[in-house]
CSV table of C-alpha atoms in Angstrom, one decimal:
chain,number,residue,atom,x,y,z
A,48,MET,CA,0.0,0.0,0.0
A,49,ALA,CA,2.8,2.4,0.9
A,50,LYS,CA,4.5,1.7,-2.5
A,51,GLN,CA,1.3,2.2,-4.4
A,52,SER,CA,0.4,5.4,-2.5
A,53,ILE,CA,3.8,7.0,-2.9
A,54,PHE,CA,4.3,6.3,-6.6
A,55,GLY,CA,0.6,6.7,-7.4
A,56,ARG,CA,0.7,10.2,-5.9
A,57,ILE,CA,3.9,11.1,-7.8
A,58,SER,CA,2.5,9.7,-11.1
A,59,THR,CA,-0.7,11.8,-10.6
A,60,LEU,CA,1.5,14.9,-10.0
A,61,VAL,CA,3.7,14.3,-13.0
A,62,LYS,CA,0.7,13.8,-15.3
A,63,ALA,CA,-1.0,16.9,-14.0
A,64,ASN,CA,2.1,19.0,-14.5
A,65,VAL,CA,2.6,17.7,-18.0
A,66,ASN,CA,-1.0,18.2,-19.0
A,67,ALA,CA,-1.0,21.7,-17.5
A,68,MET,CA,2.1,22.7,-19.5
A,69,LEU,CA,0.8,21.2,-22.7
A,70,ASP,CA,-2.5,23.1,-22.3
A,71,SER,CA,-0.7,26.4,-21.7
A,72,ALA,CA,1.2,25.9,-25.0
A,73,GLU,CA,4.4,27.3,-23.5
A,74,ASP,CA,7.7,27.4,-25.3
A,75,PRO,CA,8.7,23.7,-25.8
A,76,GLN,CA,12.2,24.2,-24.3
A,77,LYS,CA,10.8,26.0,-21.3
A,78,MET,CA,8.2,23.3,-20.9
A,79,LEU,CA,10.8,20.5,-21.0
A,80,ASP,CA,13.0,22.3,-18.6
A,81,GLN,CA,10.1,22.7,-16.2
A,82,LEU,CA,9.2,19.1,-16.6
A,83,VAL,CA,12.7,18.0,-15.7
A,84,ARG,CA,12.6,20.3,-12.6
A,85,ASP,CA,9.2,18.9,-11.6
A,86,TYR,CA,10.3,15.3,-12.0
A,87,THR,CA,13.5,16.0,-10.0
A,88,ASN,CA,11.3,17.5,-7.3
A,89,ASN,CA,9.0,14.5,-7.4
A,90,ILE,CA,12.0,12.2,-7.0
A,91,ALA,CA,13.0,14.2,-3.9
A,92,ASP,CA,9.5,13.8,-2.5
A,93,ALA,CA,9.7,10.1,-3.2
A,94,GLU,CA,13.1,9.8,-1.5
A,95,SER,CA,11.6,11.6,1.6
A,96,ALA,CA,8.6,9.3,1.7
A,97,ILE,CA,10.7,6.2,1.2
A,98,ALA,CA,13.2,7.4,3.9
A,99,GLU,CA,10.2,7.6,6.3
A,100,THR,CA,9.1,4.1,5.3
A,101,ILE,CA,12.6,2.8,5.9
A,102,GLY,CA,12.8,4.6,9.2
A,103,ASN,CA,9.6,2.9,10.3
A,104,LEU,CA,10.9,-0.5,9.2
A,105,ARG,CA,14.1,0.0,11.2
A,106,LEU,CA,12.1,0.8,14.3
A,107,LEU,CA,10.2,-2.4,13.9
A,108,GLU,CA,13.4,-4.3,13.4
A,109,ARG,CA,14.9,-2.7,16.6
A,110,ASP,CA,11.7,-3.6,18.5
A,111,HIS,CA,12.0,-7.1,17.2
A,112,GLU,CA,15.6,-7.4,18.1
A,113,GLU,CA,14.8,-6.1,21.6
A,114,ASP,CA,12.1,-8.6,22.1
A,115,VAL,CA,14.4,-11.4,21.0
A,116,ARG,CA,17.1,-10.2,23.3
A,117,ALA,CA,14.7,-9.8,26.2
A,118,ALA,CA,13.3,-13.3,25.5
A,119,ALA,CA,16.9,-14.7,25.6
A,120,GLU,CA,17.6,-12.9,28.8
A,121,TRP,CA,14.5,-14.1,30.5
A,122,GLY,CA,15.3,-17.6,29.3
A,123,ASN,CA,18.8,-17.4,30.9
A,124,LYS,CA,17.2,-16.1,34.2
A,125,ALA,CA,14.7,-19.0,34.1
A,126,LEU,CA,17.6,-21.4,33.6
A,127,ALA,CA,19.6,-19.9,36.4
A,128,ALA,CA,16.6,-19.9,38.8
A,129,SER,CA,15.9,-23.5,37.9
A,130,ARG,CA,19.5,-24.7,38.6
A,131,LYS,CA,19.5,-22.8,41.9
A,132,ALA,CA,16.2,-24.5,42.8
A,133,ASP,CA,17.8,-27.9,42.0
A,134,GLU,CA,20.8,-27.2,44.1
A,135,LEU,CA,18.7,-26.1,47.0
A,136,ARG,CA,16.5,-29.1,46.7
A,137,SER,CA,19.5,-31.4,46.5
A,138,ALA,CA,20.6,-29.8,49.8
A,139,GLY,CA,17.2,-30.5,51.3
A,140,ASN,CA,16.1,-26.9,51.3
A,141,THR,CA,12.8,-27.5,49.6
A,142,THR,CA,11.3,-24.2,50.7
A,143,ASP,CA,13.9,-22.0,49.0
A,144,ALA,CA,14.0,-24.5,46.1
A,145,ASP,CA,10.3,-23.9,45.5
A,146,LYS,CA,10.8,-20.1,45.6
A,147,PHE,CA,13.5,-20.3,42.9
A,148,ASP,CA,11.3,-22.7,40.8
A,149,ASN,CA,8.5,-20.1,41.0
A,150,LEU,CA,11.0,-17.4,39.9
A,151,ALA,CA,12.0,-19.7,37.0
A,152,LYS,CA,8.3,-20.0,36.1
A,153,ILE,CA,7.9,-16.2,36.1
A,154,ALA,CA,11.0,-15.8,34.0
A,155,LEU,CA,9.7,-18.4,31.5
A,156,GLN,CA,6.4,-16.5,31.3
A,157,ARG,CA,8.2,-13.3,30.5
A,158,GLN,CA,10.3,-15.2,27.9
A,159,ILE,CA,7.1,-16.5,26.3
A,160,SER,CA,5.6,-13.0,26.3
A,161,GLU,CA,8.7,-11.5,24.6
A,162,GLU,CA,8.8,-14.4,22.1
A,163,ASN,CA,5.2,-13.8,21.2
A,164,GLU,CA,5.8,-10.1,20.7
A,165,ALA,CA,8.8,-10.9,18.4
A,166,LYS,CA,6.7,-13.4,16.5
A,167,ALA,CA,3.9,-10.8,16.1
A,168,LEU,CA,6.4,-8.3,14.6
A,169,ALA,CA,7.9,-10.7,12.2
A,170,PRO,CA,5.2,-10.6,9.5
A,171,SER,CA,5.1,-6.8,9.6
A,172,ILE,CA,8.8,-6.6,9.2
A,173,ALA,CA,8.8,-9.0,6.3
A,174,ALA,CA,6.0,-7.1,4.6
A,175,GLN,CA,7.7,-3.7,5.2
A,176,THR,CA,11.0,-5.1,4.0
A,177,GLU,CA,9.3,-6.2,0.7
A,178,VAL,CA,7.7,-2.8,0.4
A,179,VAL,CA,11.0,-1.0,1.0
A,180,ASP,CA,12.8,-3.1,-1.6
A,181,LYS,CA,10.1,-2.3,-4.1
A,182,LEU,CA,10.2,1.4,-3.2
A,183,LYS,CA,14.0,1.4,-3.7
A,184,ASP,CA,13.6,-0.3,-7.1
A,185,GLY,CA,11.0,2.2,-8.0
A,186,LEU,CA,13.1,5.1,-6.9
A,187,ASN,CA,16.1,3.8,-8.9
A,188,GLY,CA,13.7,3.5,-11.9
A,189,MET,CA,12.6,7.1,-11.4
A,190,LYS,CA,16.2,8.2,-11.4
A,191,GLN,CA,16.9,6.3,-14.6
A,192,LYS,CA,13.8,7.8,-16.1
A,193,LEU,CA,15.1,11.3,-15.1
A,194,VAL,CA,18.4,10.6,-17.0
A,195,GLU,CA,16.4,9.4,-20.0
A,196,LEU,CA,14.1,12.5,-19.7
A,197,LYS,CA,17.0,14.9,-19.7
A,198,SER,CA,18.5,13.1,-22.7
A,199,LYS,CA,15.2,13.1,-24.5
A,200,ALA,CA,14.6,16.8,-23.6
A,201,SER,CA,18.0,17.8,-25.1
A,202,GLU,CA,17.2,15.8,-28.2
A,203,LEU,CA,13.8,17.4,-28.6
A,204,VAL,CA,15.1,20.9,-28.1
A,205,ALA,CA,17.8,20.2,-30.8
A,206,ARG,CA,15.1,18.8,-33.1
A,207,GLN,CA,12.9,21.8,-32.5
A,208,LYS,CA,15.7,24.2,-33.4
A,209,SER,CA,16.5,22.2,-36.5
A,210,ALA,CA,12.8,22.2,-37.5
A,211,GLU,CA,12.6,25.9,-37.0
A,212,ALA,CA,15.6,26.5,-39.1
A,213,GLN,CA,14.2,24.2,-41.9
A,214,ASN,CA,10.8,26.1,-41.7
A,215,LYS,CA,12.6,29.4,-42.1
A,216,VAL,CA,14.4,28.0,-45.2
A,217,HIS,CA,11.2,26.6,-46.6
A,218,ASP,CA,9.4,29.9,-46.0
A,219,ALA,CA,12.2,31.8,-47.7
A,220,VAL,CA,12.0,29.4,-50.7
A,221,ARG,CA,8.3,29.8,-50.8
A,222,SER,CA,8.5,33.6,-50.7
A,223,ILE,CA,11.0,33.4,-53.6
A,224,ASP,CA,8.5,31.2,-55.5
A,225,VAL,CA,5.7,33.6,-54.9
A,226,MET,CA,7.8,36.7,-55.7
A,227,ASP,CA,10.1,35.5,-58.4
A,228,PRO,CA,13.0,38.0,-58.6
A,229,THR,CA,13.5,37.1,-62.3
A,230,SER,CA,10.0,38.6,-62.9
A,231,GLU,CA,11.3,41.9,-61.4
A,232,ILE,CA,14.3,41.7,-63.7
A,233,GLY,CA,12.0,41.1,-66.6
A,234,ARG,CA,10.0,44.3,-65.7
A,235,PHE,CA,13.2,46.2,-65.5
A,236,GLU,CA,14.3,44.9,-68.9
A,237,ASP,CA,11.0,46.0,-70.4
A,238,LYS,CA,11.6,49.4,-69.0
A,239,VAL,CA,15.0,49.6,-70.5
A,240,ARG,CA,13.7,48.4,-73.9
A,241,ARG,CA,11.0,51.1,-73.8
A,242,GLN,CA,13.7,53.7,-73.0
A,243,GLU,CA,15.9,52.4,-75.9
A,244,ALA,CA,12.9,52.5,-78.2
A,245,LEU,CA,12.2,56.1,-77.1
A,246,ALA,CA,15.8,57.0,-77.8
A,247,ALA,CA,15.6,55.4,-81.2
A,248,GLY,CA,12.4,57.2,-82.0
A,249,LYS,CA,13.9,60.5,-80.9
A,250,ALA,CA,17.0,59.8,-83.1
A,251,GLU,CA,14.8,59.0,-86.0
A,252,ILE,CA,12.8,62.2,-85.5
A,253,ALA,CA,16.1,64.1,-85.3
A,254,ALA,CA,17.4,62.4,-88.5
A,255,SER,CA,14.1,63.3,-90.3
A,256,SER,CA,14.5,66.9,-89.2
A,257,LEU,CA,18.0,67.1,-90.6
A,258,ASP,CA,16.9,65.5,-93.9
A,259,ALA,CA,14.2,68.1,-94.2
A,260,GLN,CA,16.6,70.9,-93.6
A,261,PHE,CA,19.0,69.5,-96.2
A,262,ASN,CA,16.1,69.1,-98.6
A,263,GLN,CA,15.3,72.8,-98.0
A,264,LEU,CA,18.9,73.7,-98.8
A,265,GLU,CA,18.6,71.8,-102.1
A,266,ASP,CA,15.3,73.6,-102.9
A,267,VAL,CA,17.0,76.9,-102.2
A,268,GLY,CA,19.9,75.9,-104.5
A,269,GLU,CA,17.4,75.1,-107.2
A,270,LEU,CA,15.6,78.4,-106.8
A,271,THR,CA,18.9,80.3,-106.9
A,272,GLU,CA,19.8,78.6,-110.2
A,273,VAL,CA,16.5,79.5,-111.6
A,274,GLU,CA,16.9,83.1,-110.7
A,275,ALA,CA,20.4,83.1,-112.3
A,276,ARG,CA,19.1,81.7,-115.5
A,277,LEU,CA,16.2,84.2,-115.6
A,278,ALA,CA,18.6,87.0,-115.1
A,279,ALA,CA,20.7,85.8,-118.0
A,280,LEU,CA,17.7,85.6,-120.3
A,281,LYS,CA,16.8,89.1,-119.5
A,282,THR,CA,20.3,90.3,-120.4
A,283,GLY,CA,20.1,88.6,-123.7
A,284,GLY,CA,22.0,85.5,-122.8
A,285,SER,CA,20.8,82.0,-122.6
A,286,SER,CA,20.1,79.5,-119.8
A,287,THR,CA,22.7,77.3,-121.2
A,288,ALA,CA,25.4,80.0,-120.8
A,289,ALA,CA,24.5,80.2,-117.2
A,290,ILE,CA,25.1,76.5,-116.8
A,291,GLU,CA,28.4,76.7,-118.6
A,292,GLN,CA,29.5,79.4,-116.4
């Protein structure tokens, strides 16, 4: 019963603490650290309870040893009184011999009483010894579980950090997929092409303007030649002479 009550209580506390931490959705590392601390405290509580149980067992064992020792002492007293009675009776002193026999009987009665008390304690000692052995095994198991818990906690924290890093990478890759930088480059390229086209258009317009100006110069040249030939005709010459000149 002691074993069941101690570890049952501890198990209930551990489950309650774990459920409370999971429900509160705390940071996993903080939760695991708190779980290790709580389990360590539970082990300390178990050690205290087991120490008390062991202390009670040791008291029973001392009481049993005392009863056995007292029974042996009363047995020795009964033997001594009986031998004295035999000596007195051999010497013809029956009165004193009877007194020592009566003392021997009283000692034997006390011996029987101490033996009965020792026998009564034996089953309790045996049961308590079995309980203590199981409690010690359970405590050792808890300590081993604590070592495993610490190792598992460290592993889970490392896995959590790795998972967080992987998620960040995946999120970055997904954001690149959603906002492809090459599409931005393509837009910039289109802008450059439009600027180049605009420059080409302006150059073409400029070239057309120059051609028109040169055409105007040619037209002016033609008009000048016409005027020269007309002047030659008026002076009696010919248009051909103007050309030859």
